[in-house]
Tab-separated table of C-alpha atoms in Angstrom:
chain	number	residue	atom	x	y	z
A	1344	ASP	CA	-5.167	13.999	8.060
A	1345	ILE	CA	-2.018	12.577	9.625
A	1346	GLN	CA	1.073	13.483	7.642
A	1347	MET	CA	3.884	10.941	7.451
A	1348	THR	CA	7.323	12.351	6.727
A	1349	GLN	CA	10.207	10.073	5.842
A	1350	SER	CA	13.877	10.958	5.867
A	1351	PRO	CA	15.999	10.840	3.923
A	1352	SER	CA	14.215	10.823	0.578
A	1353	THR	CA	17.184	9.116	-1.035
A	1354	LEU	CA	19.930	7.130	0.576
A	1355	SER	CA	23.086	5.872	-1.131
A	1356	ALA	CA	24.677	2.900	0.569
A	1357	SER	CA	26.942	-0.065	-0.036
A	1358	VAL	CA	26.387	-3.764	0.488
A	1359	GLY	CA	27.029	-4.547	4.130
A	1360	ASP	CA	26.132	-1.075	5.401
A	1361	ARG	CA	23.756	-0.511	8.290
A	1362	VAL	CA	20.877	1.601	7.015
A	1363	THR	CA	18.313	3.554	9.027
A	1364	ILE	CA	15.210	5.258	7.669
A	1365	THR	CA	13.105	7.555	9.839
A	1366	CYS	CA	9.374	8.157	9.670
A	1367	ARG	CA	7.638	10.900	11.646
A	1368	ALA	CA	3.910	11.232	12.149
A	1369	SER	CA	2.241	14.627	12.517
A	1370	GLN	CA	0.309	13.303	15.523
A	1371	SER	CA	0.444	10.261	17.743
A	1372	ILE	CA	-0.374	6.944	16.086
A	1373	GLY	CA	0.647	4.620	18.914
A	1374	THR	CA	2.341	1.701	17.172
A	1375	TRP	CA	-0.046	1.497	14.223
A	1376	LEU	CA	2.752	1.762	11.702
A	1377	ALA	CA	3.852	-0.487	8.878
A	1378	TRP	CA	6.874	-0.530	6.587
A	1379	TYR	CA	6.783	-1.706	2.970
A	1380	GLN	CA	9.437	-2.387	0.363
A	1381	GLN	CA	8.731	-1.703	-3.285
A	1382	LYS	CA	10.871	-2.594	-6.269
A	1383	PRO	CA	10.350	-1.052	-9.732
A	1384	GLY	CA	7.296	-2.440	-11.493
A	1385	LYS	CA	6.288	-4.529	-8.490
A	1386	ALA	CA	3.688	-4.298	-5.772
A	1387	PRO	CA	4.736	-3.185	-2.297
A	1388	LYS	CA	5.699	-5.932	0.132
A	1389	LEU	CA	4.954	-5.788	3.855
A	1390	LEU	CA	8.103	-5.897	5.994
A	1391	ILE	CA	7.084	-4.658	9.442
A	1392	TYR	CA	3.697	-4.164	11.114
A	1393	LYS	CA	2.702	-2.659	14.450
A	1394	ALA	CA	5.952	-0.700	14.357
A	1395	SER	CA	8.247	-3.583	15.300
A	1396	SER	CA	6.712	-6.929	14.322
A	1397	LEU	CA	8.511	-8.712	11.507
A	1398	GLU	CA	6.251	-10.119	8.828
A	1399	SER	CA	6.634	-13.849	8.274
A	1400	GLY	CA	9.341	-14.682	5.749
A	1401	VAL	CA	11.074	-11.307	5.959
A	1402	PRO	CA	14.813	-11.581	6.724
A	1403	SER	CA	15.827	-10.768	10.279
A	1404	ARG	CA	18.217	-8.040	9.089
A	1405	PHE	CA	15.093	-5.857	8.884
A	1406	SER	CA	13.842	-4.368	12.131
A	1407	GLY	CA	11.454	-1.632	13.158
A	1408	SER	CA	11.183	0.461	16.278
A	1409	GLY	CA	9.430	3.482	17.687
A	1410	SER	CA	6.083	4.623	18.949
A	1411	TRP	CA	3.751	7.632	19.073
A	1412	THR	CA	5.292	9.929	16.417
A	1413	GLU	CA	8.812	8.696	15.734
A	1414	PHE	CA	9.695	5.446	13.997
A	1415	THR	CA	12.696	3.836	12.355
A	1416	LEU	CA	13.340	1.025	9.921
A	1417	THR	CA	16.803	-0.480	10.171
A	1418	ILE	CA	18.543	-2.852	7.794
A	1419	SER	CA	21.437	-4.263	9.762
A	1420	SER	CA	23.575	-5.327	6.788
A	1421	LEU	CA	22.374	-4.165	3.380
A	1422	GLN	CA	22.142	-6.899	0.778
A	1423	PRO	CA	21.924	-6.544	-3.039
A	1424	ASP	CA	18.239	-7.514	-2.934
A	1425	ASP	CA	17.481	-4.608	-0.581
A	1426	PHE	CA	17.995	-1.813	-3.091
A	1427	ALA	CA	14.432	-0.539	-3.391
A	1428	THR	CA	12.047	2.159	-2.194
A	1429	TYR	CA	10.675	1.939	1.327
A	1430	TYR	CA	7.392	3.410	2.553
A	1431	CYS	CA	5.971	3.843	6.019
A	1432	GLN	CA	2.211	3.849	6.544
A	1433	GLN	CA	0.034	4.773	9.486
A	1434	TYR	CA	-3.160	2.817	10.036
A	1435	SER	CA	-4.262	4.471	13.226
A	1436	ASN	CA	-6.625	7.107	11.841
A	1437	TYR	CA	-8.562	7.520	8.611
A	1438	PRO	CA	-7.468	8.342	6.040
A	1439	TRP	CA	-4.605	5.893	6.278
A	1440	THR	CA	-1.550	7.650	4.909
A	1441	PHE	CA	1.858	6.737	3.533
A	1442	GLY	CA	5.152	8.495	3.745
A	1443	GLN	CA	6.611	9.849	0.518
A	1444	GLY	CA	9.116	7.020	0.269
A	1445	THR	CA	12.855	6.548	0.723
A	1446	LYS	CA	14.837	5.238	-2.215
A	1447	VAL	CA	17.860	3.163	-1.259
A	1448	ASP	CA	20.337	3.009	-4.109
A	1449	ILE	CA	23.837	1.777	-4.693
A	1450	LYS	CA	26.659	4.034	-3.593
B	162	GLN	CA	-1.321	-19.973	-1.549
B	163	VAL	CA	-2.859	-16.695	-0.458
B	164	GLN	CA	-2.896	-14.282	-3.352
B	165	LEU	CA	-4.700	-11.455	-5.078
B	166	VAL	CA	-4.707	-11.468	-8.869
B	167	GLN	CA	-5.745	-8.316	-10.669
B	168	SER	CA	-7.031	-7.778	-14.177
B	169	GLY	CA	-4.787	-6.548	-16.944
B	170	SER	CA	-3.777	-3.111	-18.133
B	171	GLU	CA	-6.420	-0.805	-19.531
B	172	LEU	CA	-6.254	2.008	-22.090
B	173	LYS	CA	-9.294	4.269	-21.977
B	174	LYS	CA	-10.396	7.555	-23.448
B	175	PRO	CA	-11.298	10.525	-21.273
B	176	GLY	CA	-14.889	10.317	-20.098
B	177	ALA	CA	-15.043	6.530	-20.296
B	178	SER	CA	-15.313	4.103	-17.387
B	179	VAL	CA	-13.041	1.283	-16.274
B	180	LYS	CA	-13.589	-1.621	-13.897
B	181	VAL	CA	-10.557	-3.262	-12.309
B	182	SER	CA	-10.947	-6.678	-10.721
B	183	CYS	CA	-9.044	-8.271	-7.860
B	184	LYS	CA	-9.575	-12.021	-7.392
B	185	ALA	CA	-8.706	-13.477	-4.016
B	186	SER	CA	-7.673	-17.040	-3.381
B	187	GLY	CA	-6.277	-19.115	-0.554
B	188	TYR	CA	-8.275	-17.472	2.231
B	189	SER	CA	-11.801	-16.633	3.315
B	190	PHE	CA	-12.704	-13.599	1.204
B	191	THR	CA	-15.216	-12.177	3.666
B	192	SER	CA	-12.837	-12.348	6.619
B	193	TYR	CA	-10.687	-9.428	5.463
B	194	VAL	CA	-11.468	-5.951	4.218
B	195	MET	CA	-10.111	-4.994	0.816
B	196	ASN	CA	-8.252	-1.778	0.208
B	197	TRP	CA	-7.435	0.108	-2.959
B	198	VAL	CA	-4.203	2.065	-3.385
B	199	ARG	CA	-3.215	4.344	-6.252
B	200	GLN	CA	0.286	5.022	-7.490
B	201	ALA	CA	0.636	7.716	-10.130
B	202	PRO	CA	3.631	7.471	-12.481
B	203	GLY	CA	6.858	8.052	-10.552
B	204	GLN	CA	4.934	8.899	-7.398
B	205	GLY	CA	4.253	7.381	-3.999
B	206	LEU	CA	1.382	5.327	-2.632
B	207	GLU	CA	-2.033	6.855	-1.978
B	208	TRP	CA	-4.751	5.063	-0.030
B	209	MET	CA	-8.083	5.335	-1.821
B	210	GLY	CA	-10.254	3.569	0.709
B	211	TRP	CA	-11.603	0.144	1.489
B	212	ILE	CA	-14.660	-2.034	1.353
B	213	ASN	CA	-15.815	-4.294	4.139
B	214	THR	CA	-16.334	-7.613	2.388
B	215	ASN	CA	-18.542	-8.793	5.229
B	216	THR	CA	-20.982	-5.875	5.497
B	217	GLY	CA	-20.538	-4.360	2.039
B	218	ASN	CA	-19.831	-0.962	3.563
B	219	PRO	CA	-17.283	1.109	1.597
B	220	THR	CA	-15.094	3.893	2.971
B	221	TYR	CA	-13.645	6.391	0.509
B	222	ALA	CA	-10.720	8.681	1.184
B	223	GLN	CA	-11.102	12.339	0.345
B	224	GLY	CA	-10.452	12.818	-3.328
B	225	PHE	CA	-11.937	9.445	-4.196
B	226	THR	CA	-15.604	10.175	-3.705
B	227	GLY	CA	-18.152	10.423	-6.474
B	228	ARG	CA	-16.405	8.847	-9.490
B	229	PHE	CA	-14.870	5.889	-7.669
B	230	VAL	CA	-16.907	2.848	-6.701
B	231	PHE	CA	-15.804	-0.173	-4.672
B	232	SER	CA	-17.799	-3.384	-4.958
B	233	PHE	CA	-17.356	-7.132	-4.690
B	234	ASP	CA	-18.897	-10.466	-5.571
B	235	THR	CA	-18.447	-13.082	-2.871
B	236	SER	CA	-19.496	-15.900	-5.231
B	237	VAL	CA	-16.223	-15.424	-7.127
B	238	SER	CA	-14.173	-13.929	-4.267
B	239	THR	CA	-13.502	-10.828	-6.322
B	240	ALA	CA	-13.359	-7.158	-5.447
B	241	TYR	CA	-13.835	-4.417	-7.994
B	242	LEU	CA	-12.785	-0.827	-8.464
B	243	GLN	CA	-14.806	1.159	-10.970
B	244	ILE	CA	-13.741	4.619	-12.068
B	245	ASN	CA	-16.268	6.675	-13.993
B	246	SER	CA	-15.771	9.786	-16.127
B	247	LEU	CA	-12.071	9.067	-16.477
B	248	LYS	CA	-9.615	11.946	-16.594
B	249	ALA	CA	-6.004	12.029	-17.704
B	250	GLU	CA	-4.939	12.424	-14.081
B	251	ASP	CA	-6.502	9.042	-13.258
B	252	SER	CA	-3.652	7.406	-15.175
B	253	ALA	CA	-1.897	5.306	-12.565
B	254	VAL	CA	-1.288	1.828	-11.254
B	255	TYR	CA	-4.087	0.664	-8.994
B	256	TYR	CA	-3.447	-1.975	-6.345
B	257	CYS	CA	-5.831	-3.976	-4.214
B	258	ALA	CA	-4.476	-4.962	-0.809
B	259	ARG	CA	-5.859	-7.148	1.953
B	260	TYR	CA	-5.998	-5.690	5.437
B	261	GLY	CA	-5.777	-8.013	8.376
B	262	ASP	CA	-4.240	-7.657	11.792
B	263	MET	CA	-0.926	-7.123	10.085
B	264	ALA	CA	-1.574	-4.032	7.967
B	265	PHE	CA	-1.666	-4.594	4.192
B	266	ASP	CA	-0.218	-8.075	4.159
B	267	ILE	CA	-1.211	-9.265	0.685
B	268	TRP	CA	-1.174	-7.091	-2.431
B	269	GLY	CA	-2.354	-7.628	-5.971
B	270	GLN	CA	0.208	-7.246	-8.721
B	271	GLY	CA	-1.273	-3.919	-9.800
B	272	THR	CA	-3.333	-2.784	-12.781
B	273	MET	CA	-2.120	0.054	-14.961
B	274	VAL	CA	-4.866	2.340	-16.181
B	275	THR	CA	-3.932	4.794	-18.914
B	276	VAL	CA	-6.331	7.554	-19.892
B	277	SER	CA	-5.512	9.131	-23.208
B	278	SER	CA	-7.339	10.452	-26.219
């Protein structure tokens, strides 16, 4: 199975900060990577697919980059609505696997 | 609008069965495969597998074979997850999620299953 490792596990930041979350795959997945945002008690929401494509309706302050084994999610200017947990997911090889999550909380 | 609406929370005793439903609307049900994702309390997301709503072929992730059954009924555009012989460790929120070209783009709101004697 492909292991997805996110860092950091927790990130404390302030409104307006630039935030970067990293996701590493244990083997190459091309660009078959998605990023999701999850708030407490809610379903995950797709932000980014194919590593860098922004899902319709998602604010442009979110961006994704990377390929093969190294990927990043960047929030250019953190907004109050962005405090949440973020997950990466590979959908290159079965079983599809998620990272362990990165919680972004208020500094 | 495109949405997946899941059935409500369930409280079951160990050894019982539960069937979670996921009703799709706003799109062609058979054009997208349906995934199931588990989230144990305070934990991350775990992909359970999917069912091809066109061919009926299910794919189960390791750890979700035997007691877990994916099915669907195209007449009501609804996918189902059945869990048999429930154990305490099956207590979790279960999500259905549509897979298209854009990863898991639509998610159900989640169904909490609690297994307790």
